[in-house]
Amino acid sequence: MITRRRLLQRGLGFGGLSLLPGCGRIKSFFQPEVSRTAIDIHAHIFNGRDVPLVGFLQQTILRDPHQPVESAPVTGAFLKLLKAIMLSGTPRAGKELETLGTQGFISAPEPEVLKRDERNVAAGLAAFSRNLGQQTAGLRTTRTEEEQVLDRIAAEVGQPNLRNSLQTPENQGRTLAAEIFRQGNTGALSQGETRSYVHYSPFMQTIRWAGLLTRPRVDILAELGRLYGGPSGIRIFSPSLVEFSAWFLTEETVTPTEDLITLFSAIAKSYPDAVILNFAPFCPLKAALEAEDDPNADTLRHVKRAVLEFGFAGVKLYPPMGFVPSGNDRIDITWAPRKPKAGGAALDAELFKLYEWCVANDVPIKAHANNSIAAGPDTGAFASPDGWRGVLDQPGLKNLRLNLAHFGGFDESAPAGALATGVDWEETLAGMLETYPNLFFDLSYWTDAADPESPSRDRVMQRVATLLGRTPKMLDRMMYGSDWSMIGRVPSHPQYLAGVRQALDELALDDATRESVMGGNAARYLGLDADGAQQSRLSQFFAGHPVFEDIFNSG
């Protein structure tokens, strides 16, 4: 099993990933029914147009997070391929919004979507191969890294001789993509029944994941519903938008935040099968630079518009990009493409402006709290729960509703091969719960526990059980989350909901406590359990929505 950090830091290379002849294995699992009030508090439905792909792949995946940020990072061959795929046929927000406006929410049938993924992967493979031909013309005796990537794909799909053929890049791309998608997902059975899926190698699953990110956002959402939703599955999802651009050295065109807010609001309004509680992105570096350029700018305008006008439920922050929740005047951000003249103090000014606005307007914050996706040298450590004390101890901010995401890896004192810095962040967070009444945490990307084949599972489950025994209040703050679509890179992701439910059963939770973890705690965190500004706003936005009315207004 490859955990979140190990997948990001080494799982996309050639070491440690075994080949699986025939491209995949059929695996089965039992999909559980969940309470009608279950909530997936942590998900994503953005596509390849919405993130700066080159910067994201180079700076947070390929680069060693403990090394300096180079001025011109070298892109690995596999990541070049992923970029080529992720921008193949990927729709822009304007086109999707136009379709929603004229036709409403219409997602394509699963076979059609997979066929479209296949075409986009084929196009990406062909573009990658054509570029390879231009770079490597002439006589040589060794195969380049790019050629090795294609050789590996051909070997995994059982076509090792294809690479020595005289087929055009287009024909090779179509042949390889057809084999990559030859065995479709066979898990379209009802909840409460046995499901099956194809378990690909992490290498091959990552290629399929790149194909997933070429879809319209509505189809990425529909896949989330197929995997974990339905009438007896989860019917409330909370996707987050992201804003990374200011931290990356690359200059890339991505979907403007205002366009994404408009689009995701329209998706939430029109999706009939589940309630979609979007979270808006906020980047303190981008805000500080904007304030420096225009002192009259309202740097919270996108957040305000999203929450007050467009039905968004909260705000998402990513400290490991390069900032701490407070005290940024002590942080070195000279590696960033542009630093505010006032330094880190300018980031604090923007962050506390956000915190105070959220408290005043009954708005929760969701923050990445795993040592991963570090954009700068060792900035993954900025995601530590301990960093939030400096926020929650401030007058007026103790009641800020805060979700620290990705609990449950116990990586800080894990065995060799993982980070080993001392006290686990899970221990730190548990020790904060008595002091801060509105501090929550989620189990998103909890593959160490959800995958029955994970070599870390016994260790992680034992640590969780011990921590719960010492700090039972954790069960009042723990929330289910999937981290879809990021978890789509993990071969076992179709059984994630079933795996988490099994883990909760093994922790001997009673029915009421399990329902709280699966939804009740999240309803409190979101502010949907009692009258207030948040409940009023969302009730007004979702008025008439069949699922919202059934869950929150049916009495």
Coordinates of C-alpha atoms in Angstrom, one line a residue, residues 10-223:
R10 CA 8.2 8.3 -4.7
G11 CA 5.1 6.3 -5.8
L12 CA 5.1 7.8 -9.3
G13 CA 8.7 6.7 -10.1
F14 CA 9.9 3.3 -11.1
G15 CA 11.1 2.0 -7.8
G16 CA 8.8 0.1 -5.5
L17 CA 5.9 -0.4 -7.9
S18 CA 5.5 -3.9 -9.1
L19 CA 4.2 -4.8 -12.5
L20 CA 0.9 -6.6 -12.6
P21 CA 0.7 -8.7 -15.8
G22 CA -2.6 -8.4 -17.6
C23 CA -3.0 -4.8 -16.3
G24 CA -5.1 -5.6 -13.2
R25 CA -6.8 -8.1 -10.9
I26 CA -10.5 -8.4 -10.1
K27 CA -11.2 -7.7 -6.5
S28 CA -14.5 -7.8 -4.6
F29 CA -15.9 -6.1 -1.5
F30 CA -19.2 -5.6 0.3
Q31 CA -20.5 -2.0 -0.1
P32 CA -22.3 -1.0 3.2
E33 CA -25.4 1.0 3.6
V34 CA -24.9 4.2 5.5
S35 CA -27.2 6.6 7.4
R36 CA -29.3 9.0 5.4
T37 CA -27.4 11.8 7.1
A38 CA -23.9 10.6 6.2
I39 CA -21.5 13.3 5.0
D40 CA -18.3 13.1 3.0
I41 CA -16.7 16.2 4.5
H42 CA -13.6 16.2 2.2
A43 CA -13.6 15.8 -1.6
H44 CA -12.5 17.5 -4.8
I45 CA -14.1 17.6 -8.3
F46 CA -11.8 20.0 -10.1
N47 CA -10.3 18.9 -13.4
G48 CA -6.9 19.4 -15.1
R49 CA -7.8 23.0 -16.2
D50 CA -8.3 24.2 -12.7
V51 CA -4.8 23.6 -11.2
P52 CA -1.3 24.7 -12.5
L53 CA -0.3 21.3 -13.6
V54 CA 3.4 21.8 -14.3
G55 CA 4.0 23.6 -11.0
F56 CA 1.9 21.1 -9.1
L57 CA 3.7 18.1 -10.6
Q58 CA 7.2 19.5 -10.5
Q59 CA 7.2 21.4 -7.2
T60 CA 5.0 19.2 -5.0
I61 CA 5.3 15.8 -6.5
L62 CA 8.7 15.4 -8.2
R63 CA 10.8 17.7 -6.0
D64 CA 12.3 16.3 -2.8
P65 CA 10.3 18.4 -0.2
H66 CA 13.4 18.7 2.0
Q67 CA 15.6 20.3 -0.7
P68 CA 15.7 23.9 -1.9
V69 CA 13.3 25.0 -4.6
E70 CA 15.3 25.2 -7.8
S71 CA 14.7 28.0 -10.3
A72 CA 14.0 25.5 -13.1
P73 CA 12.9 22.2 -11.6
V74 CA 13.5 19.1 -13.9
T75 CA 10.3 17.4 -14.9
G76 CA 10.3 13.6 -14.7
A77 CA 9.3 11.8 -17.8
F78 CA 6.2 10.3 -16.2
L79 CA 5.0 13.6 -15.0
K80 CA 5.4 15.0 -18.5
L81 CA 3.1 12.2 -19.7
L82 CA 0.5 13.0 -16.9
K83 CA 0.5 16.7 -18.0
A84 CA 0.0 15.7 -21.7
I85 CA -3.0 13.5 -20.7
M86 CA -4.6 15.9 -18.2
L87 CA -4.9 18.6 -20.9
S88 CA -6.2 16.3 -23.6
G89 CA -9.8 17.2 -24.4
T90 CA -10.3 18.6 -20.9
P91 CA -13.3 21.1 -21.0
R92 CA -13.0 24.6 -19.8
A93 CA -15.4 26.0 -17.1
G94 CA -17.2 28.4 -19.5
K95 CA -18.3 25.6 -21.8
E96 CA -19.5 23.4 -18.9
L97 CA -21.4 26.3 -17.3
E98 CA -23.1 27.0 -20.7
T99 CA -24.2 23.3 -20.8
L100 CA -25.6 23.5 -17.3
G101 CA -27.5 26.6 -18.2
T102 CA -29.1 25.1 -21.2
Q103 CA -29.5 21.4 -20.3
G104 CA -29.2 21.2 -16.5
F105 CA -27.1 18.5 -14.8
I106 CA -26.6 15.7 -17.3
S107 CA -23.7 13.3 -16.7
A108 CA -22.8 10.8 -19.4
P109 CA -23.3 7.0 -18.7
E110 CA -20.3 5.3 -17.2
P111 CA -19.3 3.3 -20.4
E112 CA -19.3 6.5 -22.4
V113 CA -17.3 8.4 -19.8
L114 CA -14.6 5.6 -19.7
K115 CA -14.5 5.6 -23.5
R116 CA -13.9 9.3 -23.5
D117 CA -11.1 8.9 -20.8
E118 CA -9.6 6.3 -23.2
R119 CA -9.6 8.7 -26.1
N120 CA -8.0 11.5 -24.0
V121 CA -5.3 9.1 -22.6
A122 CA -4.6 8.0 -26.2
A123 CA -4.2 11.6 -27.3
G124 CA -1.9 12.3 -24.4
L125 CA 0.2 9.3 -25.1
A126 CA 0.5 10.2 -28.8
A127 CA 1.5 13.8 -28.0
F128 CA 4.1 12.5 -25.5
S129 CA 5.4 10.1 -28.1
R130 CA 5.6 12.7 -30.9
N131 CA 7.6 15.0 -28.7
L132 CA 9.9 12.1 -27.8
G133 CA 10.6 11.5 -31.5
Q134 CA 11.6 15.1 -31.9
Q135 CA 13.9 15.0 -28.9
T136 CA 15.7 11.8 -29.7
A137 CA 16.2 11.8 -33.4
G138 CA 19.5 10.2 -34.5
L139 CA 21.5 7.1 -33.6
R140 CA 21.9 6.2 -29.9
T141 CA 22.4 3.0 -27.9
T142 CA 20.5 3.8 -24.6
R143 CA 16.8 4.3 -24.1
T144 CA 15.8 7.6 -22.6
E145 CA 13.6 8.0 -19.5
E146 CA 10.7 8.9 -21.7
E147 CA 11.1 5.8 -23.7
Q148 CA 11.3 3.7 -20.5
V149 CA 7.9 5.1 -19.4
L150 CA 6.3 4.0 -22.7
D151 CA 8.1 0.6 -22.5
R152 CA 6.8 0.1 -19.0
I153 CA 3.2 0.9 -20.1
A154 CA 3.5 -1.5 -23.0
A155 CA 4.8 -4.2 -20.7
E156 CA 2.1 -3.8 -18.1
V157 CA -0.7 -4.1 -20.6
G158 CA 0.9 -7.1 -22.3
Q159 CA 2.1 -5.4 -25.5
P160 CA 5.9 -5.4 -25.0
N161 CA 6.7 -5.6 -28.7
L162 CA 4.5 -2.6 -29.6
R163 CA 7.4 -0.2 -28.8
N164 CA 9.6 -1.8 -31.4
S165 CA 7.0 -1.6 -34.1
L166 CA 6.8 1.0 -36.9
Q167 CA 3.3 2.2 -35.8
T168 CA 2.7 6.0 -35.7
P169 CA 2.5 7.7 -32.3
E170 CA -1.3 8.0 -32.8
N171 CA -1.7 4.3 -33.4
Q172 CA 0.6 3.4 -30.5
G173 CA -1.4 5.8 -28.3
R174 CA -4.7 4.2 -29.3
T175 CA -3.4 0.7 -28.8
L176 CA -1.9 1.4 -25.4
A177 CA -5.0 3.3 -24.2
A178 CA -7.3 0.5 -25.4
E179 CA -5.4 -1.9 -23.2
I180 CA -5.3 0.4 -20.3
F181 CA -9.1 0.7 -20.3
R182 CA -9.8 -2.9 -21.5
Q183 CA -11.2 -3.9 -18.2
G184 CA -13.6 -1.3 -17.1
N185 CA -14.8 -0.8 -13.6
T186 CA -17.3 -3.6 -12.8
G187 CA -18.6 -2.1 -9.6
A188 CA -21.9 -0.7 -10.7
L189 CA -24.0 -2.8 -8.2
S190 CA -26.3 -1.5 -5.6
Q191 CA -25.3 -0.5 -2.1
G192 CA -25.6 -3.4 0.3
E193 CA -24.4 -5.9 -2.3
T194 CA -21.0 -7.3 -3.3
R195 CA -19.1 -5.0 -5.7
S196 CA -16.1 -5.7 -7.8
Y197 CA -13.5 -3.6 -9.5
V198 CA -10.2 -3.9 -11.3
H199 CA -7.2 -3.4 -9.0
Y200 CA -4.5 -1.9 -11.2
S201 CA -0.9 -1.3 -10.3
P202 CA -0.3 2.2 -8.7
F203 CA 1.6 3.2 -11.9
M204 CA -1.3 2.2 -14.1
Q205 CA -3.9 3.6 -11.8
T206 CA -2.2 6.9 -11.9
I207 CA -2.5 7.0 -15.7
R208 CA -6.2 6.2 -15.4
W209 CA -6.5 9.0 -12.7
A210 CA -5.0 11.4 -15.2
G211 CA -7.7 10.4 -17.6
L212 CA -10.3 11.0 -14.9
L213 CA -9.1 14.6 -14.6
T214 CA -9.9 15.2 -18.3
R215 CA -13.6 14.9 -17.6
P216 CA -16.1 17.7 -17.1
R217 CA -16.5 18.4 -13.4
V218 CA -20.1 17.1 -13.5
D219 CA -18.7 13.7 -14.6
I220 CA -16.0 13.7 -11.9
L221 CA -18.8 14.3 -9.4
A222 CA -21.0 11.7 -10.9
E223 CA -18.2 9.1 -10.5

